[in-house]
PDB file of C-alpha atoms in Angstrom:
ATOM      1  CA  MET A1045      68.604 -25.980  -8.027  1.00 41.00           C
ATOM      2  CA  ALA A1046      67.919 -25.271 -11.527  1.00 42.00           C
ATOM      3  CA  ALA A1047      65.671 -27.309 -13.922  1.00 44.00           C
ATOM      4  CA  ASN A1048      65.325 -27.860 -17.387  1.00 44.00           C
ATOM      5  CA  LEU A1049      61.495 -27.254 -17.767  1.00 47.00           C
ATOM      6  CA  ASN A1050      61.546 -27.453 -20.895  1.00 45.00           C
ATOM      7  CA  HIS A1051      58.309 -30.321 -22.685  1.00 41.00           C
ATOM      8  CA  PRO A1052      60.171 -32.761 -24.354  1.00 41.00           C
ATOM      9  CA  THR A1053      58.613 -34.759 -27.186  1.00 37.00           C
ATOM     10  CA  LEU A1054      57.224 -38.145 -26.188  1.00 38.00           C
ATOM     11  CA  ASN A1055      55.560 -40.842 -28.041  1.00 38.00           C
ATOM     12  CA  GLY A1056      51.908 -41.332 -26.581  1.00 38.00           C
ATOM     13  CA  GLY A1057      50.988 -43.128 -23.664  1.00 38.00           C
ATOM     14  CA  ALA A1058      49.846 -42.232 -20.500  1.00 40.00           C
ATOM     15  CA  THR A1059      51.487 -39.793 -17.788  1.00 48.00           C
ATOM     16  CA  GLU A1060      52.317 -42.538 -15.143  1.00 49.00           C
ATOM     17  CA  LEU A1061      53.592 -44.843 -17.615  1.00 54.00           C
ATOM     18  CA  GLU A1062      56.009 -42.589 -18.841  1.00 71.00           C
ATOM     19  CA  ASP A1063      60.036 -42.260 -16.270  1.00 90.00           C
ATOM     20  CA  PRO A1064      59.150 -40.306 -13.438  1.00 94.00           C
ATOM     21  CA  ALA A1065      60.810 -36.868 -14.707  1.00 94.00           C
ATOM     22  CA  SER A1066      59.542 -37.011 -17.979  1.00 93.00           C
ATOM     23  CA  ALA A1067      56.094 -37.359 -16.902  1.00 93.00           C
ATOM     24  CA  LEU A1068      56.171 -34.351 -14.358  1.00 94.00           C
ATOM     25  CA  ARG A1069      57.766 -32.493 -17.619  1.00 93.00           C
ATOM     26  CA  ARG A1070      55.057 -33.077 -19.732  1.00 94.00           C
ATOM     27  CA  LYS A1071      52.356 -32.203 -16.862  1.00 93.00           C
ATOM     28  CA  LEU A1072      53.509 -28.845 -15.593  1.00 94.00           C
ATOM     29  CA  HIS A1073      53.973 -28.147 -19.532  1.00 94.00           C
ATOM     30  CA  ASP A1074      49.517 -29.083 -19.352  1.00 94.00           C
ATOM     31  CA  GLN A1075      48.867 -26.973 -16.639  1.00 94.00           C
ATOM     32  CA  LEU A1076      50.902 -24.201 -18.161  1.00 95.00           C
ATOM     33  CA  GLU A1077      48.957 -24.048 -21.106  1.00 95.00           C
ATOM     34  CA  ASN A1078      45.394 -24.796 -18.874  1.00 94.00           C
ATOM     35  CA  ALA A1079      46.749 -22.085 -16.889  1.00 94.00           C
ATOM     36  CA  VAL A1080      47.342 -20.096 -20.073  1.00 95.00           C
ATOM     37  CA  ASP A1081      43.347 -20.698 -21.083  1.00 95.00           C
ATOM     38  CA  ALA A1082      41.890 -20.348 -17.564  1.00 92.00           C
ATOM     39  CA  VAL A1083      43.624 -16.900 -18.085  1.00 93.00           C
ATOM     40  CA  THR A1084      42.491 -15.427 -21.409  1.00 93.00           C
ATOM     41  CA  LYS A1085      39.052 -16.891 -20.756  1.00 92.00           C
ATOM     42  CA  GLY A1086      39.313 -14.822 -18.176  1.00 90.00           C
ATOM     43  CA  LEU A1087      37.324 -18.119 -15.363  1.00 87.00           C
ATOM     44  CA  GLY A1088      39.865 -16.723 -11.826  1.00 81.00           C
ATOM     45  CA  THR A1089      40.250 -20.250 -11.479  1.00 80.00           C
ATOM     46  CA  TYR A1090      44.300 -20.311 -10.400  1.00 82.00           C
ATOM     47  CA  GLU A1091      43.752 -17.849  -8.462  1.00 78.00           C
ATOM     48  CA  SER A1092      41.127 -19.142  -6.223  1.00 76.00           C
ATOM     49  CA  LEU A1093      42.798 -22.030  -5.733  1.00 77.00           C
ATOM     50  CA  ARG A1094      46.395 -20.546  -4.587  1.00 76.00           C
ATOM     51  CA  ASN A1095      44.130 -18.760  -1.908  1.00 75.00           C
ATOM     52  CA  LEU A1096      42.339 -21.977  -1.123  1.00 71.00           C
ATOM     53  CA  SER A1097      45.489 -23.358  -0.337  1.00 69.00           C
ATOM     54  CA  GLU A1098      47.093 -20.618   1.513  1.00 69.00           C
ATOM     55  CA  VAL A1099      44.168 -20.667   3.906  1.00 68.00           C
ATOM     56  CA  ILE A1100      44.548 -24.462   3.859  1.00 66.00           C
ATOM     57  CA  GLY A1101      48.318 -24.191   4.948  1.00 62.00           C
ATOM     58  CA  GLY A1102      47.629 -21.731   7.360  1.00 64.00           C
ATOM     59  CA  GLU A1103      45.554 -24.292   9.810  1.00 67.00           C
ATOM     60  CA  TYR A1104      48.177 -26.849   9.932  1.00 66.00           C
ATOM     61  CA  GLY A1105      50.597 -24.579  10.572  1.00 73.00           C
ATOM     62  CA  ASP A1106      51.438 -25.246  14.009  1.00 81.00           C
ATOM     63  CA  ARG A1107      51.333 -29.270  13.733  1.00 86.00           C
ATOM     64  CA  VAL A1108      53.654 -29.288  10.946  1.00 91.00           C
ATOM     65  CA  ILE A1109      55.589 -31.242  11.655  1.00 92.00           C
ATOM     66  CA  PHE A1110      53.506 -33.697  13.213  1.00 91.00           C
ATOM     67  CA  GLU A1111      51.631 -33.499   9.819  1.00 90.00           C
ATOM     68  CA  LEU A1112      54.793 -34.769   7.892  1.00 93.00           C
ATOM     69  CA  ILE A1113      55.546 -37.685  10.335  1.00 93.00           C
ATOM     70  CA  GLN A1114      51.561 -38.378   9.498  1.00 92.00           C
ATOM     71  CA  ASN A1115      52.219 -38.461   6.066  1.00 91.00           C
ATOM     72  CA  ALA A1116      55.536 -40.467   6.851  1.00 93.00           C
ATOM     73  CA  HIS A1117      53.889 -42.878   8.948  1.00 94.00           C
ATOM     74  CA  ASP A1118      50.841 -43.784   5.868  1.00 92.00           C
ATOM     75  CA  ALA A1119      53.647 -44.500   3.574  1.00 92.00           C
ATOM     76  CA  HIS A1120      54.078 -47.764   5.378  1.00 93.00           C
ATOM     77  CA  ARG A1121      51.702 -50.776   4.714  1.00 87.00           C
ATOM     78  CA  ASP A1122      50.081 -52.374   7.296  1.00 82.00           C
ATOM     79  CA  GLY A1123      52.071 -53.819  10.199  1.00 80.00           C
ATOM     80  CA  GLN A1124      54.570 -52.803  13.050  1.00 74.00           C
ATOM     81  CA  ASP A1125      58.050 -52.658  11.544  1.00 89.00           C
ATOM     82  CA  GLY A1126      57.805 -49.016   9.527  1.00 95.00           C
ATOM     83  CA  ARG A1127      61.152 -46.225  10.575  1.00 96.00           C
ATOM     84  CA  ILE A1128      61.815 -42.677  10.334  1.00 97.00           C
ATOM     85  CA  LEU A1129      64.442 -40.196  10.505  1.00 97.00           C
ATOM     86  CA  LEU A1130      63.546 -37.128  11.058  1.00 97.00           C
ATOM     87  CA  ARG A1131      66.251 -34.591  11.289  1.00 97.00           C
ATOM     88  CA  LEU A1132      66.749 -31.242  12.522  1.00 97.00           C
ATOM     89  CA  VAL A1133      69.978 -29.457  11.122  1.00 97.00           C
ATOM     90  CA  ILE A1134      70.696 -26.206  12.525  1.00 96.00           C
ATOM     91  CA  GLU A1135      73.640 -23.898  10.811  1.00 95.00           C
ATOM     92  CA  GLY A1136      72.634 -20.655  12.196  1.00 93.00           C
ATOM     93  CA  GLU A1137      70.571 -17.561  13.908  1.00 92.00           C
ATOM     94  CA  GLU A1138      68.172 -17.987  10.707  1.00 94.00           C
ATOM     95  CA  GLU A1139      68.966 -20.988   8.397  1.00 96.00           C
ATOM     96  CA  GLY A1140      68.538 -24.640   8.980  1.00 97.00           C
ATOM     97  CA  ASP A1141      67.590 -28.047   7.494  1.00 97.00           C
ATOM     98  CA  LEU A1142      64.673 -30.654   7.423  1.00 97.00           C
ATOM     99  CA  TYR A1143      64.220 -33.938   6.811  1.00 98.00           C
ATOM    100  CA  VAL A1144      61.958 -36.930   6.840  1.00 97.00           C
ATOM    101  CA  ALA A1145      62.581 -39.559   5.803  1.00 98.00           C
ATOM    102  CA  ASN A1146      60.499 -42.713   5.906  1.00 96.00           C
ATOM    103  CA  GLY A1147      61.380 -46.162   5.219  1.00 95.00           C
ATOM    104  CA  GLY A1148      58.139 -47.048   3.776  1.00 91.00           C
ATOM    105  CA  THR A1149      56.498 -47.448  -0.065  1.00 92.00           C
ATOM    106  CA  GLY A1150      58.236 -44.192  -2.831  1.00 92.00           C
ATOM    107  CA  PHE A1151      56.373 -41.713  -4.646  1.00 92.00           C
ATOM    108  CA  GLU A1152      53.919 -43.051  -7.184  1.00 90.00           C
ATOM    109  CA  TRP A1153      52.015 -41.051  -9.817  1.00 90.00           C
ATOM    110  CA  ASP A1154      48.776 -41.335  -7.393  1.00 89.00           C
ATOM    111  CA  ASN A1155      51.298 -39.787  -4.677  1.00 88.00           C
ATOM    112  CA  VAL A1156      52.136 -37.427  -7.037  1.00 90.00           C
ATOM    113  CA  LYS A1157      48.451 -35.619  -7.810  1.00 88.00           C
ATOM    114  CA  ALA A1158      47.838 -35.558  -4.309  1.00 86.00           C
ATOM    115  CA  ILE A1159      50.730 -33.045  -3.013  1.00 87.00           C
ATOM    116  CA  ARG A1160      49.810 -30.881  -6.296  1.00 84.00           C
ATOM    117  CA  ASN A1161      45.349 -30.755  -5.860  1.00 77.00           C
ATOM    118  CA  VAL A1162      44.076 -30.063  -2.753  1.00 63.00           C
ATOM    119  CA  GLY A1163      41.824 -32.374  -1.267  1.00 53.00           C
ATOM    120  CA  VAL A1164      42.604 -35.329  -4.188  1.00 50.00           C
ATOM    121  CA  SER A1165      44.577 -37.857  -2.016  1.00 49.00           C
ATOM    122  CA  SER A1166      45.739 -41.927  -3.166  1.00 47.00           C
ATOM    123  CA  LYS A1167      44.130 -42.980   0.225  1.00 48.00           C
ATOM    124  CA  THR A1168      41.016 -45.066   0.797  1.00 45.00           C
ATOM    125  CA  VAL A1169      39.408 -43.585   3.835  1.00 38.00           C
ATOM    126  CA  GLY A1170      40.324 -45.047   6.838  1.00 42.00           C
ATOM    127  CA  GLU A1171      43.482 -45.691   5.322  1.00 46.00           C
ATOM    128  CA  GLY A1172      46.172 -44.041   7.395  1.00 46.00           C
ATOM    129  CA  ILE A1173      45.994 -40.636   9.549  1.00 44.00           C
ATOM    130  CA  GLY A1174      46.537 -38.099   7.324  1.00 46.00           C
ATOM    131  CA  ASN A1175      43.777 -36.990   4.980  1.00 46.00           C
ATOM    132  CA  LYS A1176      43.915 -35.889   1.430  1.00 42.00           C
ATOM    133  CA  GLY A1177      46.787 -34.509   1.201  1.00 58.00           C
ATOM    134  CA  LEU A1178      45.700 -31.230   3.326  1.00 66.00           C
ATOM    135  CA  GLY A1179      48.292 -31.558   5.808  1.00 67.00           C
ATOM    136  CA  PHE A1180      51.436 -31.179   3.703  1.00 79.00           C
ATOM    137  CA  ARG A1181      49.889 -27.505   2.342  1.00 80.00           C
ATOM    138  CA  SER A1182      51.507 -26.278   5.961  1.00 84.00           C
ATOM    139  CA  ILE A1183      55.428 -26.382   4.694  1.00 90.00           C
ATOM    140  CA  GLU A1184      54.482 -23.274   3.753  1.00 87.00           C
ATOM    141  CA  THR A1185      55.537 -22.701   7.369  1.00 89.00           C
ATOM    142  CA  LEU A1186      58.619 -23.236   7.229  1.00 93.00           C
ATOM    143  CA  THR A1187      59.622 -23.184   3.982  1.00 93.00           C
ATOM    144  CA  HIS A1188      58.251 -22.103   0.255  1.00 90.00           C
ATOM    145  CA  ASP A1189      60.372 -24.220  -1.443  1.00 94.00           C
ATOM    146  CA  PRO A1190      59.569 -28.049  -0.471  1.00 95.00           C
ATOM    147  CA  ARG A1191      62.072 -30.984  -1.967  1.00 97.00           C
ATOM    148  CA  ILE A1192      60.909 -35.103  -2.254  1.00 96.00           C
ATOM    149  CA  TYR A1193      63.168 -38.033  -3.161  1.00 98.00           C
ATOM    150  CA  SER A1194      62.292 -40.488  -3.615  1.00 97.00           C
ATOM    151  CA  GLN A1195      61.974 -44.236  -4.760  1.00 96.00           C
ATOM    152  CA  ALA A1196      59.616 -47.115  -5.685  1.00 93.00           C
ATOM    153  CA  ARG A1197      60.504 -49.341  -2.518  1.00 92.00           C
ATOM    154  CA  ALA A1198      62.432 -48.970   0.518  1.00 95.00           C
ATOM    155  CA  HIS A1199      66.251 -50.461  -0.167  1.00 95.00           C
ATOM    156  CA  ARG A1200      69.690 -49.239  -0.014  1.00 97.00           C
ATOM    157  CA  ASN A1201      70.786 -47.574  -3.294  1.00 97.00           C
ATOM    158  CA  ARG A1202      72.972 -44.268  -4.101  1.00 97.00           C
ATOM    159  CA  ILE A1203      70.750 -42.337  -5.408  1.00 97.00           C
ATOM    160  CA  PHE A1204      66.943 -42.090  -5.574  1.00 97.00           C
ATOM    161  CA  ASP A1205      65.695 -42.813  -9.028  1.00 96.00           C
ATOM    162  CA  GLY A1206      61.789 -42.905  -8.381  1.00 96.00           C
ATOM    163  CA  PHE A1207      59.718 -38.867  -8.036  1.00 96.00           C
ATOM    164  CA  CYS A1208      62.468 -36.560  -6.915  1.00 97.00           C
ATOM    165  CA  PHE A1209      60.229 -33.064  -7.458  1.00 97.00           C
ATOM    166  CA  ARG A1210      60.579 -29.962  -6.337  1.00 96.00           C
ATOM    167  CA  PHE A1211      58.143 -26.926  -7.301  1.00 95.00           C
ATOM    168  CA  ALA A1212      58.653 -23.837  -9.178  1.00 95.00           C
ATOM    169  CA  GLY A1213      58.599 -20.153  -8.236  1.00 93.00           C
ATOM    170  CA  PRO A1214      57.197 -17.403 -10.438  1.00 94.00           C
ATOM    171  CA  ASP A1215      60.072 -16.285 -11.927  1.00 95.00           C
ATOM    172  CA  GLU A1216      60.776 -19.913 -13.317  1.00 95.00           C
ATOM    173  CA  VAL A1217      57.087 -20.405 -14.646  1.00 96.00           C
ATOM    174  CA  LEU A1218      57.101 -16.365 -16.398  1.00 97.00           C
ATOM    175  CA  ALA A1219      59.959 -18.156 -17.898  1.00 95.00           C
ATOM    176  CA  GLU A1220      58.066 -20.826 -19.515  1.00 94.00           C
ATOM    177  CA  VAL A1221      54.095 -18.985 -19.823  1.00 96.00           C
ATOM    178  CA  SER A1222      56.033 -16.492 -22.291  1.00 95.00           C
ATOM    179  CA  ALA A1223      56.986 -18.541 -24.524  1.00 92.00           C
ATOM    180  CA  LEU A1224      52.832 -19.686 -24.515  1.00 93.00           C
ATOM    181  CA  ALA A1225      50.677 -16.242 -24.309  1.00 95.00           C
ATOM    182  CA  ARG A1226      51.408 -12.970 -24.610  1.00 95.00           C
ATOM    183  CA  PRO A1227      52.962 -11.030 -21.138  1.00 96.00           C
ATOM    184  CA  ASP A1228      50.403  -9.562 -19.588  1.00 96.00           C
ATOM    185  CA  VAL A1229      48.735 -13.115 -19.242  1.00 96.00           C
ATOM    186  CA  ALA A1230      52.235 -15.058 -18.941  1.00 96.00           C
ATOM    187  CA  ARG A1231      52.445 -12.377 -15.972  1.00 96.00           C
ATOM    188  CA  GLU A1232      49.105 -13.159 -14.398  1.00 95.00           C
ATOM    189  CA  VAL A1233      49.717 -16.666 -14.557  1.00 95.00           C
ATOM    190  CA  ALA A1234      53.068 -16.633 -13.001  1.00 95.00           C
ATOM    191  CA  GLU A1235      50.946 -14.106 -10.188  1.00 93.00           C
ATOM    192  CA  THR A1236      48.120 -16.425  -9.574  1.00 92.00           C
ATOM    193  CA  LEU A1237      49.369 -20.160 -10.765  1.00 92.00           C
ATOM    194  CA  PRO A1238      49.344 -21.879  -7.110  1.00 89.00           C
ATOM    195  CA  ARG A1239      53.068 -23.635  -6.528  1.00 88.00           C
ATOM    196  CA  TYR A1240      51.914 -27.351  -5.818  1.00 89.00           C
ATOM    197  CA  LEU A1241      50.358 -26.968  -9.246  1.00 91.00           C
ATOM    198  CA  ALA A1242      54.878 -26.018 -11.143  1.00 93.00           C
ATOM    199  CA  SER A1243      55.885 -29.573  -9.486  1.00 93.00           C
ATOM    200  CA  VAL A1244      59.486 -29.540 -11.643  1.00 95.00           C
ATOM    201  CA  PRO A1245      61.953 -32.992 -11.048  1.00 96.00           C
ATOM    202  CA  ILE A1246      64.675 -32.439  -9.628  1.00 96.00           C
ATOM    203  CA  VAL A1247      68.239 -33.701 -11.176  1.00 91.00           C
ATOM    204  CA  ASP A1248      71.331 -33.823  -9.019  1.00 93.00           C
ATOM    205  CA  GLN A1249      70.853 -34.622  -6.187  1.00 95.00           C
ATOM    206  CA  PRO A1250      73.330 -33.391  -3.032  1.00 96.00           C
ATOM    207  CA  ASP A1251      75.423 -36.177  -1.362  1.00 97.00           C
ATOM    208  CA  ASP A1252      73.292 -35.569   2.013  1.00 96.00           C
ATOM    209  CA  ILE A1253      69.955 -36.507   0.096  1.00 98.00           C
ATOM    210  CA  ALA A1254      71.555 -39.378  -1.334  1.00 98.00           C
ATOM    211  CA  SER A1255      73.008 -40.773   2.434  1.00 98.00           C
ATOM    212  CA  PHE A1256      69.065 -41.016   2.684  1.00 98.00           C
ATOM    213  CA  ALA A1257      68.875 -43.612  -0.409  1.00 98.00           C
ATOM    214  CA  ARG A1258      71.658 -45.138   0.461  1.00 98.00           C
ATOM    215  CA  ALA A1259      70.615 -46.485   4.238  1.00 97.00           C
ATOM    216  CA  GLY A1260      67.508 -47.750   2.369  1.00 97.00           C
ATOM    217  CA  PHE A1261      64.893 -45.631   3.171  1.00 97.00           C
ATOM    218  CA  ALA A1262      61.750 -44.651  -0.016  1.00 97.00           C
ATOM    219  CA  THR A1263      61.319 -41.381  -0.113  1.00 97.00           C
ATOM    220  CA  VAL A1264      62.937 -37.595   2.356  1.00 97.00           C
ATOM    221  CA  ILE A1265      61.327 -34.626   2.417  1.00 96.00           C
ATOM    222  CA  HIS A1266      63.822 -32.050   2.632  1.00 98.00           C
ATOM    223  CA  VAL A1267      62.900 -28.442   4.064  1.00 97.00           C
ATOM    224  CA  PRO A1268      64.948 -26.097   3.079  1.00 97.00           C
ATOM    225  CA  ILE A1269      64.495 -23.238   6.023  1.00 97.00           C
ATOM    226  CA  SER A1270      65.634 -20.284   6.050  1.00 94.00           C
ATOM    227  CA  SER A1271      63.855 -16.624   8.185  1.00 96.00           C
ATOM    228  CA  ALA A1272      64.135 -16.803  12.154  1.00 97.00           C
ATOM    229  CA  ALA A1273      60.879 -17.335  12.393  1.00 95.00           C
ATOM    230  CA  ALA A1274      59.920 -21.025  11.037  1.00 95.00           C
ATOM    231  CA  LEU A1275      63.848 -21.815  12.488  1.00 96.00           C
ATOM    232  CA  ALA A1276      62.180 -20.882  15.636  1.00 96.00           C
ATOM    233  CA  THR A1277      58.756 -23.013  14.813  1.00 95.00           C
ATOM    234  CA  ALA A1278      60.712 -25.806  13.525  1.00 95.00           C
ATOM    235  CA  LYS A1279      62.588 -26.287  17.112  1.00 94.00           C
ATOM    236  CA  LYS A1280      59.866 -25.858  18.531  1.00 93.00           C
ATOM    237  CA  GLN A1281      57.134 -29.030  17.862  1.00 93.00           C
ATOM    238  CA  VAL A1282      59.853 -30.241  17.690  1.00 91.00           C
ATOM    239  CA  SER A1283      60.443 -30.327  20.993  1.00 87.00           C
ATOM    240  CA  GLY A1284      56.575 -30.429  21.523  1.00 86.00           C
ATOM    241  CA  LEU A1285      56.300 -34.048  19.763  1.00 83.00           C
ATOM    242  CA  LEU A1286      59.452 -35.329  22.378  1.00 80.00           C
ATOM    243  CA  GLY A1287      57.653 -34.128  25.436  1.00 79.00           C
ATOM    244  CA  ALA A1288      54.016 -34.695  24.614  1.00 77.00           C
ATOM    245  CA  GLU A1289      52.331 -36.559  26.994  1.00 73.00           C
ATOM    246  CA  ALA A1290      51.118 -38.955  24.988  1.00 76.00           C
ATOM    247  CA  PRO A1291      53.685 -40.770  23.214  1.00 85.00           C
ATOM    248  CA  LEU A1292      53.899 -39.506  19.585  1.00 86.00           C
ATOM    249  CA  LEU A1293      54.112 -43.141  18.278  1.00 90.00           C
ATOM    250  CA  LEU A1294      51.289 -44.552  20.581  1.00 89.00           C
ATOM    251  CA  PHE A1295      48.586 -44.664  17.872  1.00 87.00           C
ATOM    252  CA  LEU A1296      51.198 -44.297  14.695  1.00 92.00           C
ATOM    253  CA  ASP A1297      50.811 -48.494  14.079  1.00 91.00           C
ATOM    254  CA  ARG A1298      52.381 -49.074  11.188  1.00 94.00           C
ATOM    255  CA  LEU A1299      56.014 -47.907  13.090  1.00 95.00           C
ATOM    256  CA  ARG A1300      58.180 -49.835  14.886  1.00 94.00           C
ATOM    257  CA  GLU A1301      60.823 -46.915  15.553  1.00 95.00           C
ATOM    258  CA  VAL A1302      61.314 -43.179  15.026  1.00 95.00           C
ATOM    259  CA  THR A1303      64.480 -41.433  15.227  1.00 95.00           C
ATOM    260  CA  VAL A1304      64.542 -37.731  15.725  1.00 94.00           C
ATOM    261  CA  GLU A1305      67.953 -35.923  15.204  1.00 94.00           C
ATOM    262  CA  ILE A1306      69.313 -32.121  16.114  1.00 94.00           C
ATOM    263  CA  VAL A1307      72.056 -31.239  15.097  1.00 95.00           C
ATOM    264  CA  GLU A1308      73.562 -28.188  15.647  1.00 93.00           C
ATOM    265  CA  GLY A1309      77.409 -26.424  15.991  1.00 90.00           C
ATOM    266  CA  GLY A1310      78.828 -30.216  15.148  1.00 87.00           C
ATOM    267  CA  SER A1311      76.900 -32.237  17.798  1.00 94.00           C
ATOM    268  CA  VAL A1312      74.628 -34.401  17.567  1.00 94.00           C
ATOM    269  CA  ARG A1313      71.315 -34.739  19.891  1.00 91.00           C
ATOM    270  CA  ARG A1314      69.717 -37.780  19.080  1.00 91.00           C
ATOM    271  CA  LYS A1315      66.904 -39.889  20.793  1.00 91.00           C
ATOM    272  CA  VAL A1316      65.571 -42.951  19.567  1.00 93.00           C
ATOM    273  CA  LEU A1317      61.460 -43.836  19.990  1.00 92.00           C
ATOM    274  CA  SER A1318      60.218 -46.915  19.357  1.00 94.00           C
ATOM    275  CA  ARG A1319      56.981 -49.373  20.016  1.00 94.00           C
ATOM    276  CA  GLU A1320      56.140 -52.954  20.342  1.00 94.00           C
ATOM    277  CA  VAL A1321      52.848 -54.735  20.675  1.00 93.00           C
ATOM    278  CA  LYS A1322      53.307 -56.365  23.981  1.00 94.00           C
ATOM    279  CA  GLU A1323      49.951 -58.342  24.450  1.00 93.00           C
ATOM    280  CA  GLN A1324      46.881 -58.752  21.837  1.00 89.00           C
ATOM    281  CA  LEU A1325      44.163 -58.424  23.612  1.00 87.00           C
ATOM    282  CA  ARG A1326      40.454 -60.270  22.391  1.00 80.00           C
ATOM    283  CA  PRO A1327      37.739 -59.885  25.080  1.00 76.00           C
ATOM    284  CA  GLN A1328      34.912 -62.669  24.798  1.00 73.00           C
ATOM    285  CA  GLY A1329      32.677 -61.859  22.968  1.00 69.00           C
ATOM    286  CA  LYS A1330      31.707 -59.115  20.208  1.00 72.00           C
ATOM    287  CA  SER A1331      33.342 -56.542  21.628  1.00 72.00           C
ATOM    288  CA  GLY A1332      32.962 -54.481  18.503  1.00 77.00           C
ATOM    289  CA  SER A1333      37.032 -52.960  19.901  1.00 85.00           C
ATOM    290  CA  ASP A1334      40.652 -54.446  19.410  1.00 85.00           C
ATOM    291  CA  TYR A1335      42.413 -53.762  22.465  1.00 90.00           C
ATOM    292  CA  GLU A1336      46.459 -53.903  22.607  1.00 92.00           C
ATOM    293  CA  ILE A1337      49.295 -52.986  25.407  1.00 95.00           C
ATOM    294  CA  VAL A1338      51.793 -51.181  23.674  1.00 95.00           C
ATOM    295  CA  GLU A1339      54.910 -50.354  25.256  1.00 95.00           C
ATOM    296  CA  ILE A1340      56.864 -47.142  24.163  1.00 94.00           C
ATOM    297  CA  GLN A1341      60.920 -47.257  25.070  1.00 93.00           C
ATOM    298  CA  PRO A1342      63.134 -45.261  25.829  1.00 91.00           C
ATOM    299  CA  THR A1343      60.615 -44.943  28.899  1.00 90.00           C
ATOM    300  CA  GLY A1344      59.193 -48.484  29.024  1.00 93.00           C
ATOM    301  CA  GLU A1345      56.194 -47.184  29.321  1.00 93.00           C
ATOM    302  CA  ARG A1346      52.761 -49.770  28.537  1.00 95.00           C
ATOM    303  CA  TYR A1347      49.503 -48.514  27.781  1.00 94.00           C
ATOM    304  CA  LEU A1348      46.140 -50.156  26.803  1.00 93.00           C
ATOM    305  CA  VAL A1349      45.360 -49.058  23.351  1.00 91.00           C
ATOM    306  CA  VAL A1350      41.507 -49.219  21.981  1.00 88.00           C
ATOM    307  CA  ARG A1351      40.022 -48.817  18.845  1.00 82.00           C
ATOM    308  CA  ARG A1352      37.505 -49.832  16.813  1.00 78.00           C
ATOM    309  CA  SER A1353      36.784 -52.901  14.991  1.00 70.00           C
ATOM    310  CA  GLU A1354      36.130 -52.595  10.923  1.00 59.00           C
ATOM    311  CA  GLU A1355      32.573 -53.647  10.369  1.00 52.00           C
TER     312      GLU A1355
END
């Protein structure tokens, strides 16, 4: 899918106050100018960042789908009514698509910054499970072309009309930087710039993506899969989540429901996992912990969940 990377003429104002597509284009232009300056001065900044990003992604690669579910959980506000849909579409031995949709709040500019920059997060300490967006780098285990579609809030809509973006590849970066720098500098920028810093807007939405907006989700992460190894990893991790000894939803306390679908050969295997707090226990005296009885479906099993109270 092609995108126009040209930087439009904008009339002042902070980037986050612009419409999503213009904000992304402006940030890309500024980022490329910065990269040209760094390469020209021989700073080596972006090569180091790229290496760091690859290392971090590898560290989380064995739990990429769980990381995506944690991020989807954290997009919900405190409460117990959140929902996630995880859909794995298997199109052949080497091709597939993974979709992770959530019904929480959509992407804001701070969330975009958290995806783009290692160690930067829109979450405060103790807010949610994920930490500084680092786990998102693990998506490289499955694809080099993740795509994010979002709207400001979860509601039924014709399409996602908020921050919808992907990440430019080296050839796209080279074409854009060639207008800003001499050829050798442009090539080095294209080779060393971490892909996550080259976020570009997605203009067109296929119907399979728009269907998530029509279903009322706030965000969907699309992970195109194009290798046998990546597809095997996705299958294994989806199966692992469903068969885990500790139920997936046990500690995801902002969620009411997670639906897992595996679509293959025209058939759909679907499992709906749900979580309900049946009772909150309040021990006498000062215990320093909160206690609740949680029921997990479809097994109907109940668990005692203990959390340390926040001071």
